[in-house]
Coordinates of C-alpha atoms in Angstrom, one line a residue:
Chain A
M1 CA -12.5 22.1 26.5
N2 CA -8.9 22.1 27.3
D3 CA -6.6 22.2 24.3
L4 CA -4.1 19.5 23.7
S5 CA -0.9 21.6 23.4
S6 CA 0.5 19.9 26.7
I7 CA -1.3 17.0 27.9
E8 CA -0.6 16.3 31.6
N9 CA -2.7 13.4 32.1
W10 CA -3.3 11.0 29.3
D11 CA -6.0 9.2 31.4
D12 CA -8.2 12.1 30.4
H13 CA -7.9 11.3 26.7
I14 CA -7.4 7.6 26.4
F15 CA -9.8 5.3 28.1
S16 CA -10.1 1.5 28.3
D17 CA -12.9 1.6 25.7
G18 CA -12.3 4.6 23.6
V19 CA -10.4 7.8 23.0
D20 CA -10.8 11.7 22.8
G21 CA -11.6 12.2 19.1
R22 CA -9.2 15.0 18.9
L23 CA -6.3 12.7 19.1
Y24 CA -6.8 12.0 15.4
N25 CA -6.7 15.6 14.3
D26 CA -4.9 17.8 16.7
Q27 CA -1.5 19.4 15.4
H28 CA 0.1 19.4 18.8
V29 CA -0.7 15.7 19.3
F30 CA 0.8 14.9 16.0
E31 CA 4.1 16.7 16.8
Q32 CA 4.2 14.8 20.1
E33 CA 3.7 11.4 18.2
L34 CA 6.6 12.2 16.0
K35 CA 8.8 12.9 18.9
K36 CA 7.7 9.9 21.1
I37 CA 6.7 7.3 18.5
W38 CA 8.2 7.9 15.1
Y39 CA 11.6 9.4 16.2
T40 CA 11.8 7.0 19.2
T41 CA 10.6 3.4 18.6
W42 CA 11.6 0.9 16.0
V43 CA 10.0 1.6 12.7
Y44 CA 10.0 -0.5 9.7
V45 CA 12.0 1.0 7.0
G46 CA 12.6 -1.5 4.1
H47 CA 13.4 -4.9 3.1
E48 CA 16.8 -6.5 2.5
S49 CA 15.8 -7.8 -0.9
E50 CA 15.2 -4.2 -2.1
I51 CA 19.0 -3.7 -2.0
P52 CA 20.4 -7.0 -2.8
N53 CA 23.7 -5.9 -4.4
T54 CA 26.6 -3.9 -3.3
N55 CA 25.9 -0.1 -3.9
D56 CA 22.1 -0.7 -4.3
F57 CA 20.1 2.1 -2.8
V58 CA 16.5 2.9 -2.4
M59 CA 14.7 5.9 -1.1
K60 CA 12.7 5.4 2.1
S61 CA 11.3 7.2 5.1
L62 CA 11.3 7.2 8.8
G63 CA 8.7 9.4 10.3
L64 CA 8.9 12.6 8.2
E65 CA 12.5 11.9 7.3
P66 CA 13.4 10.9 3.7
I67 CA 16.0 8.1 4.3
I68 CA 18.5 6.6 1.7
M69 CA 18.8 2.9 2.4
T70 CA 22.0 1.7 1.0
R71 CA 24.1 -1.4 0.8
S72 CA 27.8 -0.4 1.2
K73 CA 30.8 -2.4 0.1
D74 CA 31.2 -4.0 3.5
G75 CA 27.7 -5.7 2.8
N76 CA 26.1 -3.5 5.6
V77 CA 22.9 -1.8 5.3
N78 CA 23.0 2.0 6.0
L79 CA 20.1 4.4 6.7
L80 CA 21.2 7.8 5.9
I81 CA 19.4 11.2 6.2
N82 CA 19.0 12.5 2.7
T83 CA 20.3 16.1 3.6
C84 CA 23.8 17.3 2.6
T85 CA 25.7 18.3 5.6
H86 CA 27.0 21.5 4.0
R87 CA 23.9 23.7 3.6
G88 CA 21.1 21.3 3.8
N89 CA 20.4 20.6 0.2
K90 CA 18.5 17.4 -0.6
L91 CA 21.3 15.1 -1.5
C92 CA 19.5 12.4 -3.8
S93 CA 16.4 12.9 -5.9
K94 CA 16.2 9.5 -7.5
S95 CA 13.9 6.8 -6.1
K96 CA 16.5 3.9 -6.4
G97 CA 19.5 3.0 -8.1
N98 CA 23.1 1.6 -7.9
Q99 CA 26.0 3.9 -6.9
G100 CA 28.9 3.9 -4.6
S101 CA 28.6 7.6 -3.6
F102 CA 26.2 10.5 -3.7
T103 CA 27.3 14.0 -5.0
C104 CA 25.3 16.9 -3.9
P105 CA 24.4 19.0 -6.9
Y106 CA 24.6 22.3 -5.0
H107 CA 28.3 22.6 -4.3
S108 CA 29.4 19.2 -5.3
W109 CA 30.2 17.6 -1.9
T110 CA 30.4 13.8 -2.4
F111 CA 29.5 11.1 0.2
K112 CA 30.2 7.6 0.2
N113 CA 27.2 5.3 0.4
D114 CA 28.1 4.4 4.1
G115 CA 27.6 8.2 4.7
K116 CA 31.4 9.3 5.0
L117 CA 32.2 12.5 3.5
M118 CA 34.8 11.8 0.5
G119 CA 35.4 15.1 -1.2
Q120 CA 34.6 18.7 -1.2
A121 CA 34.9 20.9 -4.3
Y122 CA 37.9 23.3 -4.2
P123 CA 39.4 21.5 -1.0
D124 CA 41.8 24.4 -0.1
G125 CA 38.9 26.4 1.6
F126 CA 38.4 23.7 4.2
K127 CA 41.6 23.9 6.3
N128 CA 39.7 24.1 9.5
A129 CA 37.0 21.5 8.6
D130 CA 36.9 18.2 10.4
K131 CA 35.8 15.9 7.5
S132 CA 35.1 13.0 9.8
A133 CA 32.5 15.0 11.5
L134 CA 30.8 16.0 8.4
G135 CA 29.5 12.7 7.2
L136 CA 25.8 12.2 6.6
K137 CA 23.6 11.8 9.7
R138 CA 22.6 8.3 10.1
V139 CA 19.7 6.6 11.8
P140 CA 21.6 5.6 14.9
R141 CA 20.2 2.2 15.3
I142 CA 19.4 -0.4 12.7
A143 CA 18.4 -3.9 13.0
S144 CA 16.6 -6.6 10.9
Y145 CA 14.4 -9.6 11.5
G146 CA 13.7 -12.1 8.8
G147 CA 14.9 -9.6 6.1
F148 CA 12.6 -6.8 7.5
I149 CA 14.8 -3.8 8.3
F150 CA 13.9 -1.5 11.1
G151 CA 15.4 1.7 12.2
S152 CA 15.3 3.6 15.5
F153 CA 16.3 7.3 16.2
A154 CA 16.7 6.4 19.9
E155 CA 20.4 5.9 20.7
E156 CA 19.3 3.5 23.4
G157 CA 16.3 1.4 24.0
P158 CA 15.1 -2.1 23.6
T159 CA 16.5 -4.4 21.1
L160 CA 14.5 -4.9 18.0
E161 CA 13.5 -8.5 19.1
E162 CA 12.5 -7.1 22.5
Y163 CA 10.4 -4.7 20.8
L164 CA 8.8 -7.2 18.4
G165 CA 8.3 -9.6 21.3
G166 CA 5.7 -12.2 20.4
A167 CA 5.3 -10.5 16.9
T168 CA 8.4 -12.3 15.7
E169 CA 6.2 -15.4 15.5
L170 CA 4.2 -13.5 12.8
I171 CA 7.2 -12.8 10.6
D172 CA 8.3 -16.5 11.2
R173 CA 4.8 -17.6 10.2
L174 CA 5.0 -15.6 7.0
L175 CA 8.6 -17.0 6.1
A176 CA 7.4 -20.5 6.6
N177 CA 5.0 -20.2 3.8
S178 CA 8.0 -19.6 1.5
P179 CA 9.7 -22.8 0.5
S180 CA 13.1 -21.0 0.5
G181 CA 12.3 -19.5 3.9
E182 CA 12.7 -16.1 2.4
I183 CA 10.4 -13.4 1.0
E184 CA 11.3 -10.8 -1.6
V185 CA 10.1 -7.3 -2.3
T186 CA 10.7 -6.9 -6.0
T187 CA 7.5 -5.9 -7.6
G188 CA 7.5 -2.1 -7.0
Y189 CA 4.9 -0.1 -4.9
L190 CA 1.5 1.3 -5.3
K191 CA 1.6 4.5 -3.4
H192 CA -1.9 5.5 -2.3
K193 CA -2.6 8.7 -0.4
V194 CA -5.4 9.2 2.0
R195 CA -6.7 12.4 3.6
G196 CA -6.8 11.0 7.1
N197 CA -4.7 10.4 10.2
W198 CA -2.2 7.6 10.4
K199 CA -3.8 6.0 13.4
L200 CA -7.0 5.3 11.5
L201 CA -5.1 3.0 9.1
V202 CA -3.2 1.3 11.8
E203 CA -6.4 0.5 13.7
N204 CA -8.3 -0.6 10.5
E205 CA -5.7 -3.1 9.6
T206 CA -6.6 -5.5 12.3
D207 CA -10.2 -4.4 12.6
G208 CA -12.2 -7.6 11.9
Y209 CA -15.6 -5.8 12.3
H210 CA -15.6 -3.8 9.1
P211 CA -14.9 -6.3 6.2
G212 CA -18.3 -7.6 6.1
F213 CA -19.8 -4.1 5.6
V214 CA -17.0 -2.1 3.9
H215 CA -16.2 -4.9 1.5
A216 CA -19.8 -6.3 1.0
S217 CA -19.5 -5.4 -2.7
V218 CA -16.5 -7.7 -3.1
F219 CA -18.5 -10.6 -1.7
M220 CA -21.4 -9.7 -4.0
V221 CA -19.4 -9.8 -7.2
S222 CA -16.7 -12.4 -6.7
N223 CA -16.7 -15.8 -5.2
S224 CA -14.5 -14.5 -2.3
R225 CA -15.0 -16.5 0.9
I226 CA -13.8 -13.7 3.0
N227 CA -17.2 -13.1 4.7
E228 CA -16.9 -16.5 6.4
L229 CA -13.7 -15.2 8.1
Y230 CA -15.0 -12.0 9.5
G231 CA -18.7 -12.7 10.4
D232 CA -20.2 -12.9 13.9
K233 CA -20.1 -16.6 13.8
S234 CA -16.5 -16.7 12.7
S235 CA -14.1 -18.8 15.0
S236 CA -11.3 -16.4 13.9
L237 CA -9.6 -14.5 16.7
S238 CA -8.2 -11.0 17.2
R239 CA -4.9 -11.1 19.2
D240 CA -2.8 -8.4 21.1
Y241 CA 0.9 -9.3 21.1
G242 CA 1.6 -6.2 23.3
N243 CA 3.8 -3.3 22.2
G244 CA 1.0 -2.3 19.9
H245 CA 1.4 -5.4 17.6
T246 CA -1.9 -7.0 16.8
E247 CA -3.4 -9.6 14.5
I248 CA -6.4 -11.2 13.1
D249 CA -5.7 -14.9 13.4
L250 CA -7.8 -16.6 10.7
R251 CA -6.2 -20.1 11.3
P252 CA -9.1 -21.6 13.2
E253 CA -11.5 -21.0 10.2
F254 CA -8.8 -22.3 7.8
R255 CA -8.3 -25.4 10.1
K256 CA -11.9 -26.0 10.0
R257 CA -11.8 -26.2 6.1
G258 CA -8.7 -28.3 6.3
E259 CA -7.8 -27.5 2.6
E260 CA -4.3 -26.6 1.6
L261 CA -4.1 -23.0 0.1
S262 CA -7.8 -22.3 0.8
W263 CA -6.4 -19.4 2.7
F264 CA -5.3 -18.0 -0.6
G265 CA -8.5 -18.9 -2.4
T266 CA -6.9 -21.7 -4.5
N267 CA -6.0 -25.3 -4.1
K268 CA -3.0 -27.7 -4.4
E269 CA -3.9 -28.6 -8.1
R270 CA -3.5 -25.1 -9.3
L271 CA 0.0 -24.5 -7.8
P272 CA 1.8 -27.9 -8.2
D273 CA 5.3 -26.5 -8.2
Y274 CA 4.8 -24.6 -5.1
V275 CA 3.3 -27.5 -3.2
E276 CA 6.3 -29.8 -4.3
Q277 CA 8.8 -27.0 -3.1
M278 CA 6.9 -26.8 0.3
K279 CA 6.9 -30.6 0.8
A280 CA 10.7 -30.7 -0.1
A281 CA 11.3 -27.9 2.3
H282 CA 9.2 -29.0 5.3
G283 CA 8.1 -32.6 4.8
D284 CA 4.6 -33.6 3.7
E285 CA 2.9 -33.3 7.0
K286 CA 4.4 -29.9 8.2
A287 CA 4.1 -28.7 4.7
R288 CA 0.3 -29.5 4.8
E289 CA -0.1 -27.8 8.2
I290 CA 1.6 -24.5 6.9
M291 CA -0.3 -24.5 3.7
I292 CA -3.6 -24.9 5.6
D293 CA -2.8 -22.1 8.1
G294 CA -1.5 -19.5 5.5
T295 CA 0.2 -16.3 6.2
P296 CA -0.6 -13.7 8.8
H297 CA -2.8 -10.8 8.8
A298 CA -1.0 -8.6 11.3
M299 CA -0.1 -5.0 12.1
I300 CA 3.3 -4.4 13.5
F301 CA 3.2 -1.1 15.2
P302 CA 3.5 1.6 14.0
N303 CA 3.8 1.1 10.2
L304 CA 4.1 -2.4 8.9
F305 CA 1.1 -4.4 7.9
I306 CA 1.5 -8.0 6.7
A307 CA -1.8 -8.4 4.9
E308 CA -1.6 -12.2 4.0
I309 CA -0.3 -11.8 0.4
Q310 CA 0.9 -8.1 0.5
M311 CA 2.6 -5.7 2.8
F312 CA 1.7 -2.2 3.6
V313 CA 4.1 0.5 4.8
I314 CA 2.3 3.4 6.5
E315 CA 3.8 6.7 6.1
P316 CA 2.5 9.7 7.9
I317 CA 2.8 12.9 5.9
S318 CA 0.9 15.3 8.3
V319 CA -1.8 15.1 11.0
S320 CA -4.4 14.7 8.2
E321 CA -2.5 12.9 5.5
T322 CA -1.0 9.4 5.2
V323 CA 0.5 7.4 2.4
Q324 CA 0.2 3.7 2.1
H325 CA 2.8 2.0 0.2
V326 CA 1.8 -1.4 -0.8
T327 CA 3.6 -4.2 -2.6
A328 CA 2.9 -8.0 -3.3
I329 CA 5.0 -10.3 -1.1
Q330 CA 7.1 -12.7 -3.3
F331 CA 8.3 -16.1 -2.1
K332 CA 11.9 -16.2 -3.2
G333 CA 12.3 -19.0 -5.9
S334 CA 8.5 -19.8 -6.3
P335 CA 7.3 -18.2 -9.5
D336 CA 3.9 -20.1 -9.8
I337 CA 2.6 -18.8 -6.6
N338 CA 4.3 -15.3 -7.0
R339 CA 2.3 -14.7 -10.2
R340 CA -1.0 -15.2 -8.2
L341 CA 0.3 -13.2 -5.4
R342 CA 0.9 -10.2 -7.7
Q343 CA -2.4 -10.5 -9.5
Q344 CA -4.5 -10.7 -6.3
T345 CA -2.5 -7.8 -4.8
M346 CA -3.1 -5.6 -7.8
G347 CA -6.8 -6.4 -7.8
S348 CA -7.3 -5.6 -4.1
V349 CA -5.1 -2.7 -3.2
G350 CA -3.9 0.7 -4.3
P351 CA -6.0 3.7 -5.6
A352 CA -8.3 1.6 -7.7
G353 CA -8.3 -1.6 -5.6
F354 CA -11.3 -3.6 -5.1
L355 CA -10.8 -3.5 -1.3
L356 CA -8.5 -0.4 -0.6
A357 CA -10.4 2.3 -2.3
D358 CA -13.4 1.6 -0.1
D359 CA -11.2 1.4 3.1
S360 CA -9.6 4.6 2.1
V361 CA -12.9 6.4 1.7
M362 CA -13.7 5.2 5.1
Y363 CA -10.4 6.8 6.5
E364 CA -11.3 9.9 4.8
R365 CA -15.0 10.0 6.1
T366 CA -13.9 9.0 9.7
H367 CA -11.3 11.7 9.6
Q368 CA -13.9 14.2 8.6
G369 CA -16.4 12.8 11.2
L370 CA -13.8 13.3 13.9
Q371 CA -13.5 17.0 13.2
T372 CA -16.7 17.5 15.5
K373 CA -16.0 20.0 18.3
T374 CA -18.6 18.5 20.4
G375 CA -16.3 16.7 22.9
Y376 CA -16.6 13.5 21.0
R377 CA -14.9 10.2 22.1
T378 CA -14.9 6.9 20.2
Y379 CA -16.3 3.7 21.6
T380 CA -13.8 0.6 21.3
G381 CA -15.4 -1.6 24.0
R382 CA -16.8 -4.3 21.5
G383 CA -16.0 -7.7 23.1
N384 CA -14.4 -6.4 26.2
H385 CA -16.6 -8.9 28.2
R386 CA -15.0 -11.9 26.4
E387 CA -11.3 -11.1 26.2
R388 CA -9.3 -14.1 27.4
L389 CA -5.7 -15.2 27.5
D390 CA -4.5 -17.8 24.9
E391 CA -2.1 -20.6 25.7
D392 CA 0.8 -18.2 25.3
G393 CA -0.5 -15.5 27.5
Y394 CA -1.7 -13.1 24.9
L395 CA -5.1 -11.3 25.1
V396 CA -7.3 -12.7 22.4
G397 CA -11.0 -11.9 21.4
D398 CA -13.4 -12.8 18.7
S399 CA -12.4 -11.5 15.2
T400 CA -15.0 -8.7 15.1
D401 CA -13.9 -7.2 18.6
D402 CA -12.3 -4.0 19.1
L403 CA -9.5 -5.9 21.0
P404 CA -6.8 -4.8 18.5
S405 CA -7.8 -1.0 18.9
R406 CA -7.7 -1.3 22.6
G407 CA -4.2 -2.9 22.4
I408 CA -2.8 -0.3 20.0
W409 CA -4.2 2.5 22.2
K410 CA -2.7 1.0 25.4
H411 CA 0.7 1.0 23.9
Y412 CA 0.3 4.5 22.3
K413 CA -0.5 5.7 25.8
S414 CA 2.6 4.1 27.3
L415 CA 4.7 5.8 24.6
M416 CA 3.1 9.3 24.9
E417 CA 3.3 9.1 28.7
A418 CA 7.0 8.4 28.7
Chain B
M1 CA 6.7 12.6 -41.1
S2 CA 4.6 12.8 -44.1
L3 CA 1.1 14.3 -43.5
A4 CA 0.1 13.1 -47.0
N5 CA 0.0 9.5 -45.8
I6 CA -2.3 9.9 -42.8
N7 CA -5.5 7.8 -43.1
Y8 CA -7.8 10.7 -42.1
S9 CA -11.0 8.8 -42.5
L10 CA -9.8 6.0 -40.2
L11 CA -8.6 8.6 -37.8
R12 CA -11.9 10.3 -37.6
E13 CA -13.6 7.0 -37.2
A14 CA -11.3 6.1 -34.3
E15 CA -11.7 9.5 -32.7
Q16 CA -15.5 9.3 -32.8
F17 CA -15.3 6.0 -31.2
L18 CA -13.1 7.2 -28.4
F19 CA -15.2 10.4 -27.8
V20 CA -18.0 8.1 -27.1
E21 CA -15.8 5.9 -24.8
A22 CA -14.7 9.1 -23.0
R23 CA -18.3 10.3 -22.6
L24 CA -19.7 6.9 -21.3
A25 CA -16.7 6.9 -18.8
D26 CA -17.5 10.5 -17.6
E27 CA -21.1 9.7 -17.1
N28 CA -20.5 6.6 -15.2
R29 CA -22.5 4.6 -17.7
Y30 CA -20.8 1.4 -16.6
E31 CA -22.7 -1.2 -18.6
D32 CA -22.6 0.8 -21.8
W33 CA -18.8 1.4 -21.3
E34 CA -18.1 -2.3 -20.6
S35 CA -20.0 -3.1 -23.8
L36 CA -17.2 -1.4 -25.8
W37 CA -14.8 -4.1 -24.8
A38 CA -13.6 -7.0 -27.0
D39 CA -13.6 -10.5 -25.1
D40 CA -9.8 -10.4 -24.8
G41 CA -9.6 -6.7 -23.7
V42 CA -7.0 -5.7 -21.4
Y43 CA -7.2 -2.4 -19.3
W44 CA -3.9 -1.1 -17.9
V45 CA -2.9 1.8 -15.8
P46 CA 0.7 1.2 -14.6
A47 CA 2.2 2.5 -11.5
E48 CA 5.5 4.5 -11.6
N49 CA 5.8 4.7 -15.4
A50 CA 5.0 3.4 -18.9
E51 CA 8.1 1.1 -18.9
I52 CA 7.2 -1.2 -16.1
D53 CA 6.3 -4.8 -16.9
P54 CA 2.8 -5.5 -15.6
E55 CA 3.5 -9.2 -15.4
K56 CA 6.4 -8.5 -12.9
E57 CA 5.5 -5.1 -11.3
M58 CA 2.6 -3.4 -9.6
S59 CA 0.0 -1.7 -11.7
I60 CA -2.8 0.4 -10.4
I61 CA -5.1 -1.3 -12.8
Y62 CA -4.3 -4.3 -14.9
D63 CA -7.5 -6.1 -15.7
N64 CA -8.1 -8.8 -18.2
R65 CA -11.7 -9.0 -19.5
S66 CA -13.2 -11.0 -16.6
R67 CA -11.6 -8.5 -14.1
I68 CA -13.0 -5.6 -16.1
S69 CA -16.4 -7.3 -15.6
V70 CA -15.8 -7.7 -11.8
R71 CA -14.8 -4.0 -11.6
I72 CA -18.1 -3.0 -13.5
R73 CA -20.2 -5.2 -11.2
Q74 CA -18.7 -3.7 -8.1
F75 CA -19.5 -0.3 -9.3
L76 CA -23.1 -1.5 -9.9
S77 CA -23.4 -3.2 -6.6
G78 CA -24.6 -0.1 -4.8
K79 CA -21.9 -0.7 -2.2
R80 CA -18.8 0.6 -4.0
Y81 CA -18.4 3.3 -1.3
A82 CA -15.4 4.9 -3.1
A83 CA -17.7 5.8 -5.8
D84 CA -20.7 6.7 -3.8
P85 CA -21.8 9.5 -3.7
E86 CA -21.3 9.5 -7.4
I87 CA -18.0 10.8 -8.7
K88 CA -18.4 13.7 -11.2
V89 CA -16.0 13.5 -14.1
R90 CA -15.4 15.5 -17.3
R91 CA -12.5 14.7 -19.5
V92 CA -10.9 16.3 -22.7
V93 CA -9.3 13.9 -24.9
S94 CA -7.1 15.5 -27.6
N95 CA -3.9 15.2 -29.8
F96 CA -5.2 12.1 -31.6
E97 CA -2.7 10.2 -33.7
L98 CA -2.8 6.9 -35.6
L99 CA 0.3 5.1 -34.2
E100 CA 0.0 1.9 -36.2
E101 CA -2.2 -0.1 -38.5
D102 CA -2.1 -3.9 -38.2
G103 CA -4.6 -5.8 -40.1
D104 CA -8.0 -5.2 -38.5
E105 CA -6.4 -3.4 -35.6
V106 CA -5.4 0.2 -35.1
L107 CA -3.2 1.6 -32.4
V108 CA -4.5 5.2 -31.5
G109 CA -2.6 7.7 -29.0
C110 CA -4.0 10.7 -27.3
N111 CA -3.7 13.0 -24.4
A112 CA -6.3 13.3 -21.7
I113 CA -7.1 15.8 -18.8
Y114 CA -9.8 14.9 -16.4
F115 CA -11.6 17.2 -13.9
V116 CA -12.8 15.1 -11.1
S117 CA -15.1 16.1 -8.2
T118 CA -15.3 13.5 -5.4
E119 CA -16.9 13.7 -2.1
S120 CA -13.8 15.0 -0.4
D121 CA -12.1 17.0 -3.2
D122 CA -11.8 18.3 -6.8
E123 CA -8.9 16.8 -8.6
V124 CA -7.1 17.3 -11.8
W125 CA -5.6 14.2 -13.5
G126 CA -3.7 14.0 -16.7
S127 CA -2.6 11.0 -18.8
R128 CA -1.2 9.8 -22.1
N129 CA -3.6 7.2 -23.4
E130 CA -3.1 4.4 -26.0
F131 CA -6.0 2.5 -27.4
R132 CA -5.8 -0.6 -29.5
L133 CA -9.1 -0.7 -31.4
R134 CA -10.2 -3.7 -33.4
Q135 CA -12.5 -3.2 -36.5
V136 CA -15.6 -5.3 -36.3
G137 CA -18.5 -4.7 -38.7
D138 CA -18.8 -1.1 -39.3
G139 CA -17.4 0.0 -35.9
F140 CA -14.7 -0.8 -33.4
E141 CA -14.2 -2.8 -30.2
L142 CA -11.6 -1.9 -27.5
A143 CA -8.8 -4.5 -27.3
R144 CA -6.4 -2.6 -25.1
K145 CA -6.6 0.7 -23.1
N146 CA -3.4 1.9 -21.6
V147 CA -3.5 5.0 -19.4
F148 CA -0.1 6.4 -18.5
L149 CA -0.7 8.9 -15.8
V150 CA 1.5 11.9 -15.7
N151 CA 2.1 11.5 -12.0
A152 CA 2.1 7.7 -11.8
H153 CA 5.3 7.9 -9.8
K154 CA 3.8 9.8 -6.9
A155 CA 1.3 8.8 -4.2
L156 CA -2.2 9.1 -5.6
P157 CA -5.6 9.5 -4.0
N158 CA -8.4 7.0 -4.7
L159 CA -9.1 6.3 -8.4
A160 CA -12.6 5.1 -8.3
F161 CA -13.9 6.4 -11.5
L162 CA -13.3 5.0 -15.1
I163 CA -10.1 6.6 -16.2

């Protein structure tokens, strides 16, 4: 078996219906992924609402890099590398706060929150130093869509909107469910660590085949109707938007029910304020349609999972460790639905979540299973005989098909070959 | 503080109750553990720190009594994969103090260290625990259990045992 230190031909490792199992657990592959994916493409970093005020900051990450996301006086968002330009000390150890500058505790260099070097202790010693060249290193490109801030370490490349492509519709669909047209990330995060490769999580987020099995216990003990959405007879769809972005589109099932807020396991009577706000924002008919369709279940490659009522940010730690940061989505200005969004999120996700603890143990077992040295390859051909194009030209399949995995790996291959 | 004013007999009774609570949790005796709870019981394990407002921010566990019951039934379903194979746990609970007496309720604080053996690893967890116990008959029921994890601010692995 050839090793993976320098893959010449990715066709030997990524197939139309499966992949070389070693791609999940080889250190060389992980290093190439950092270079060609995490340090190249647009990666989700944080949300505008996490730093609403001047001088707010929050600690984030991009690839393996800790990033300080700040809002400077000019109102701009900055993504700064958290490393002092003097000797490399970690500049900021707080997870969030509000301050206009950051002083390194090692030799007291001070940086403005837009990254510029403001001051050096005992300045007489820096006669030959060009202060303007000693600002904090920045993520070179930053862009946001609908409040979602992405960064890219590539100086040049496609714009964020080109990269998102049809997936912008997913974010639009989410925002349409908020009467104010805006969402907020204000409830803090559950940080959940798994001993597994990051790609296992990405693929699972839009795997519509597993819920009926992995989450069977939830259907047994609660009156959840999730099993209707993901069964063999479900009219839900899996969709590949290209560029690795995928979704499970549950709208066909919700439209069959034709009940507002059924997507959220509730009804109009229980959230009257929200329903009134939606009608005021969209008009009765449009509000009804939106409240029947609900929010998306979509994986924006490589790290943002919009899971109807919560969002996950996937952070690779190493080839065999990943952290999922999860927070409840909040609709700006809609307290009655927000309370339910938080409660449902807390029950389902995080280390003790009714759903995510079971997903996470599957990530770990799959990661262990993939350690086999027997020339193993996965099989992701389910439903490849029934792939079809929707009216917008995107590939769709049944909700339990492996179509999202195939789309993710196709895009992955194109990035790794580049 | 005055040691003379400590209600030692109440403290001993509370300790004994919480030793049983700890043992039932260690041994995954889910139904027996659930039977300790009051009808209005709340089980809280905050994320980040003890200061967060669970009505506004994310908690790892924030169960009212009916959600405690769902949690227990999920453990008993035979399909709670995160806890199957069975997670082995032994905890030491110590440093008991009576923090408050309020009518028929008493607030007890203690520390806990847990050795946990899961399918994939052995783990050590640590926490500050606070219990609000309500006197009923000649015993107690559990009205509130707060578990403040020492490392709640960090990324944590699955927590699929009764902490």
